[in-house]
mmCIF file of C-alpha atoms in Angstrom:
data_model
loop_
_atom_site.group_PDB
_atom_site.id
_atom_site.type_symbol
_atom_site.label_atom_id
_atom_site.label_comp_id
_atom_site.label_asym_id
_atom_site.label_seq_id
_atom_site.Cartn_x
_atom_site.Cartn_y
_atom_site.Cartn_z
ATOM 1 C CA MET A 1 16.670 9.110 3.290
ATOM 2 C CA GLU A 2 19.990 7.774 1.996
ATOM 3 C CA ILE A 3 22.353 5.776 4.168
ATOM 4 C CA LYS A 4 25.157 8.372 4.058
ATOM 5 C CA GLU A 5 22.704 11.104 5.021
ATOM 6 C CA ALA A 6 21.280 8.938 7.817
ATOM 7 C CA ILE A 7 24.780 8.280 9.183
ATOM 8 C CA ALA A 8 25.603 11.998 9.133
ATOM 9 C CA ARG A 9 22.332 12.816 10.900
ATOM 10 C CA ALA A 10 22.845 9.982 13.407
ATOM 11 C CA LYS A 11 26.240 11.468 14.268
ATOM 12 C CA GLU A 12 24.268 14.566 15.275
ATOM 13 C CA ASN A 13 21.970 12.446 17.510
ATOM 14 C CA ASP A 14 18.975 12.479 15.135
ATOM 15 C CA GLN A 15 16.580 9.802 16.439
ATOM 16 C CA LYS A 16 14.866 9.347 13.062
ATOM 17 C CA ALA A 17 18.243 8.619 11.482
ATOM 18 C CA PHE A 18 18.941 5.995 14.158
ATOM 19 C CA ASN A 19 15.556 4.407 13.464
ATOM 20 C CA PHE A 20 16.201 4.436 9.709
ATOM 21 C CA LEU A 21 19.593 2.732 10.148
ATOM 22 C CA LEU A 22 18.124 0.211 12.581
ATOM 23 C CA ASP A 23 15.283 -0.675 10.200
ATOM 24 C CA THR A 24 17.613 -0.806 7.200
ATOM 25 C CA PHE A 25 20.295 -3.053 8.697
ATOM 26 C CA TRP A 26 18.448 -5.087 11.357
ATOM 27 C CA ASP A 27 17.823 -8.079 9.079
ATOM 28 C CA ASP A 28 21.464 -8.135 7.912
ATOM 29 C CA VAL A 29 22.938 -8.229 11.414
ATOM 30 C CA TYR A 30 20.264 -10.536 12.830
ATOM 31 C CA GLY A 31 20.561 -12.888 9.841
ATOM 32 C CA PHE A 32 24.343 -12.988 10.195
ATOM 33 C CA GLN A 33 24.125 -13.900 13.873
ATOM 34 C CA LEU A 34 21.308 -16.403 13.397
ATOM 35 C CA LYS A 35 23.334 -18.172 10.696
ATOM 36 C CA HIS A 36 26.333 -18.469 13.034
ATOM 37 C CA ILE A 37 24.789 -19.278 16.403
ATOM 38 C CA GLN A 38 21.470 -20.818 15.288
ATOM 39 C CA ASN A 39 19.578 -19.574 18.334
ATOM 40 C CA GLU A 40 16.947 -16.897 17.724
ATOM 41 C CA ASN A 41 17.033 -15.404 21.231
ATOM 42 C CA ASP A 42 20.818 -15.144 21.358
ATOM 43 C CA ALA A 43 20.939 -13.758 17.820
ATOM 44 C CA GLU A 44 18.365 -11.125 18.767
ATOM 45 C CA ASP A 45 20.210 -10.183 21.966
ATOM 46 C CA ILE A 46 23.507 -9.800 20.130
ATOM 47 C CA THR A 47 21.806 -7.771 17.386
ATOM 48 C CA ILE A 48 20.317 -5.402 19.959
ATOM 49 C CA GLN A 49 23.707 -5.025 21.636
ATOM 50 C CA THR A 50 25.300 -4.419 18.241
ATOM 51 C CA PHE A 51 23.018 -1.513 17.411
ATOM 52 C CA SER A 52 23.330 -0.082 20.897
ATOM 53 C CA ARG A 53 27.133 -0.154 20.729
ATOM 54 C CA ALA A 54 27.141 1.167 17.159
ATOM 55 C CA PHE A 55 24.851 4.068 18.035
ATOM 56 C CA ASP A 56 26.890 4.870 21.135
ATOM 57 C CA ARG A 57 30.017 5.065 18.972
ATOM 58 C CA ILE A 58 28.561 6.309 15.686
ATOM 59 C CA GLU A 59 30.910 9.300 15.658
ATOM 60 C CA THR A 60 33.858 6.883 15.225
ATOM 61 C CA PHE A 61 32.427 5.424 12.010
ATOM 62 C CA ASP A 62 34.745 6.017 9.042
ATOM 63 C CA ASP A 63 32.775 6.822 5.862
ATOM 64 C CA SER A 64 35.387 5.101 3.705
ATOM 65 C CA TYR A 65 33.949 1.756 4.893
ATOM 66 C CA LYS A 66 30.511 0.257 4.373
ATOM 67 C CA PHE A 67 28.178 0.755 7.329
ATOM 68 C CA LYS A 68 26.890 -2.813 7.073
ATOM 69 C CA THR A 69 30.443 -4.172 7.322
ATOM 70 C CA TRP A 70 31.089 -1.999 10.376
ATOM 71 C CA LEU A 71 27.918 -3.332 12.051
ATOM 72 C CA ILE A 72 28.771 -6.956 11.252
ATOM 73 C CA THR A 73 32.263 -6.445 12.703
ATOM 74 C CA ILE A 74 30.791 -5.041 15.915
ATOM 75 C CA SER A 75 28.382 -7.978 15.995
ATOM 76 C CA LYS A 76 31.222 -10.499 15.562
ATOM 77 C CA ASN A 77 33.205 -8.883 18.377
ATOM 78 C CA ILE A 78 30.232 -8.957 20.745
ATOM 79 C CA HIS A 79 29.711 -12.642 19.970
ATOM 80 C CA ILE A 80 33.407 -13.398 20.565
ATOM 81 C CA ASP A 81 33.296 -11.528 23.894
ATOM 82 C CA LEU A 82 30.245 -13.544 24.952
ATOM 83 C CA LEU A 83 31.961 -16.808 24.001
ATOM 84 C CA ARG A 84 35.023 -15.845 26.058
ATOM 85 C CA LYS A 85 32.874 -15.042 29.093
ATOM 86 C CA GLU A 86 30.964 -18.297 28.666
ATOM 87 C CA LYS A 87 34.180 -20.324 28.344
ATOM 88 C CA HIS A 88 35.615 -18.659 31.442
ATOM 89 C CA SER A 89 32.480 -19.311 33.512
ATOM 90 C CA ILE A 90 32.308 -22.941 32.338
ATOM 91 C CA SER A 91 35.929 -23.535 33.313
ATOM 92 C CA GLN A 92 35.212 -22.043 36.755
ATOM 93 C CA ILE A 93 32.226 -24.338 37.208
ATOM 94 C CA MET A 94 34.319 -27.321 36.176
ATOM 95 C CA SER A 95 37.078 -26.471 38.665
ATOM 96 C CA ASN A 96 34.537 -25.814 41.450
ATOM 97 C CA ASP A 97 32.770 -29.077 40.624
ATOM 98 C CA ASP A 98 35.582 -31.079 42.251
ATOM 99 C CA LYS A 99 34.058 -30.410 45.639
ATOM 100 C CA SER A 100 31.789 -33.393 46.128
ATOM 101 C CA VAL A 101 29.795 -31.964 49.027
ATOM 102 C CA TYR A 102 26.745 -29.963 48.062
ATOM 103 C CA GLN A 103 24.822 -27.857 50.516
ATOM 104 C CA ILE A 104 21.135 -27.220 50.137
ATOM 105 C CA LEU A 105 20.328 -23.605 50.805
ATOM 106 C CA ASP A 106 17.141 -22.211 52.248
ATOM 107 C CA GLU A 107 16.553 -19.374 49.827
ATOM 108 C CA SER A 108 13.412 -17.970 51.435
ATOM 109 C CA PRO A 109 14.011 -14.354 52.422
ATOM 110 C CA THR A 110 14.465 -13.442 56.058
ATOM 111 C CA PRO A 111 12.763 -10.317 57.469
ATOM 112 C CA GLU A 112 16.149 -8.563 57.204
ATOM 113 C CA ASP A 113 16.415 -9.557 53.538
ATOM 114 C CA LYS A 114 12.939 -8.161 52.895
ATOM 115 C CA LEU A 115 13.853 -4.844 54.515
ATOM 116 C CA ILE A 116 17.078 -4.613 52.504
ATOM 117 C CA THR A 117 15.197 -5.453 49.311
ATOM 118 C CA ASP A 118 12.637 -2.722 50.010
ATOM 119 C CA GLN A 119 15.426 -0.215 50.646
ATOM 120 C CA HIS A 120 17.163 -1.208 47.403
ATOM 121 C CA LEU A 121 13.892 -0.878 45.509
ATOM 122 C CA ALA A 122 13.378 2.627 46.881
ATOM 123 C CA LYS A 123 16.914 3.608 45.818
ATOM 124 C CA LEU A 124 16.342 2.058 42.399
ATOM 125 C CA LEU A 125 13.096 3.989 41.935
ATOM 126 C CA ARG A 126 14.883 7.245 42.849
ATOM 127 C CA ASP A 127 17.584 6.429 40.276
ATOM 128 C CA ILE A 128 14.976 5.643 37.621
ATOM 129 C CA LYS A 129 13.408 9.064 38.252
ATOM 130 C CA LYS A 130 16.725 10.630 37.160
ATOM 131 C CA LEU A 131 16.242 9.236 33.627
ATOM 132 C CA LYS A 132 14.448 11.106 30.862
ATOM 133 C CA PRO A 133 10.675 10.465 30.928
ATOM 134 C CA HIS A 134 10.610 8.208 27.844
ATOM 135 C CA TYR A 135 13.296 5.979 29.407
ATOM 136 C CA GLN A 136 11.402 5.905 32.725
ATOM 137 C CA GLU A 137 8.269 4.880 30.861
ATOM 138 C CA ILE A 138 9.880 1.999 28.971
ATOM 139 C CA ILE A 139 11.586 0.620 32.106
ATOM 140 C CA ASN A 140 8.300 0.868 33.997
ATOM 141 C CA MET A 141 6.410 -0.944 31.227
ATOM 142 C CA ARG A 142 8.956 -3.756 30.907
ATOM 143 C CA TYR A 143 10.005 -4.416 34.501
ATOM 144 C CA PHE A 144 7.193 -3.155 36.704
ATOM 145 C CA GLN A 145 4.156 -3.794 34.479
ATOM 146 C CA GLU A 146 5.961 -6.837 33.001
ATOM 147 C CA LEU A 147 4.780 -6.138 29.463
ATOM 148 C CA SER A 148 6.287 -8.021 26.541
ATOM 149 C CA TYR A 149 8.270 -6.196 23.848
ATOM 150 C CA LYS A 150 5.283 -6.594 21.560
ATOM 151 C CA GLU A 151 2.857 -5.081 24.087
ATOM 152 C CA ILE A 152 5.212 -2.136 24.669
ATOM 153 C CA SER A 153 5.546 -1.704 20.907
ATOM 154 C CA VAL A 154 1.768 -1.515 20.537
ATOM 155 C CA GLN A 155 1.334 0.936 23.431
ATOM 156 C CA LEU A 156 4.140 3.240 22.268
ATOM 157 C CA LYS A 157 3.177 2.835 18.586
ATOM 158 C CA GLU A 158 6.822 2.120 17.724
ATOM 159 C CA PRO A 159 8.512 -0.793 15.936
ATOM 160 C CA ILE A 160 9.543 -3.602 18.259
ATOM 161 C CA ASN A 161 13.227 -3.164 17.344
ATOM 162 C CA ASN A 162 13.112 0.475 18.489
ATOM 163 C CA VAL A 163 11.575 -0.639 21.785
ATOM 164 C CA LYS A 164 14.408 -3.128 22.333
ATOM 165 C CA VAL A 165 17.115 -0.581 21.606
ATOM 166 C CA LYS A 166 15.445 2.092 23.776
ATOM 167 C CA LEU A 167 15.181 -0.381 26.641
ATOM 168 C CA LEU A 168 18.840 -1.326 26.262
ATOM 169 C CA ARG A 169 19.823 2.357 26.285
ATOM 170 C CA ALA A 170 17.635 3.005 29.324
ATOM 171 C CA LYS A 171 19.269 0.124 31.204
ATOM 172 C CA LYS A 172 22.727 1.357 30.230
ATOM 173 C CA LEU A 173 21.960 4.913 31.416
ATOM 174 C CA LEU A 174 20.460 3.567 34.640
ATOM 175 C CA ALA A 175 23.577 1.463 35.259
ATOM 176 C CA GLU A 176 25.732 4.575 34.789
ATOM 177 C CA ILE A 177 23.604 6.473 37.313
ATOM 178 C CA ILE A 178 23.870 3.637 39.833
ATOM 179 C CA GLN A 179 27.646 3.235 39.352
ATOM 180 C CA SER A 180 28.305 6.971 39.680
ATOM 181 C CA LYS A 181 27.352 6.856 43.362
#
């Protein structure tokens, strides 16, 4: 499959085209991020977010540009957004740090907390059931069975990068379901 053909098919929601583009450009985007932030986990997270955002907005891609350049630009913007959030949260911590009195909290759950947690879990499970079966399965494997990406990859017989992107999509769809209430 050629890149232009894969892009055209991806614009029509062809999963194989998405996988082809992911496999083709993963190393480029990941390598770019790793070179700039020098942290494998953060580089991987940003790369996953990059592909998720790119695939969500693939129809906006202009064929007069190179796809790799478009992905790198998305990746840069995600990194900049994360830096801004981090800077904002650090400045808040610094301004809150002026208070010299620290309170030690008892974080053990009360019976009321346990009941509320159980109710939230039941709601969450109902919301998960609204997802397509393959998204339900991947959320179940990751968060309820607590399998690693690699273990999920082996069970689903899919590349680990596909598992990461599917999980990110599943979480995004679940968040939309929860927020629509």
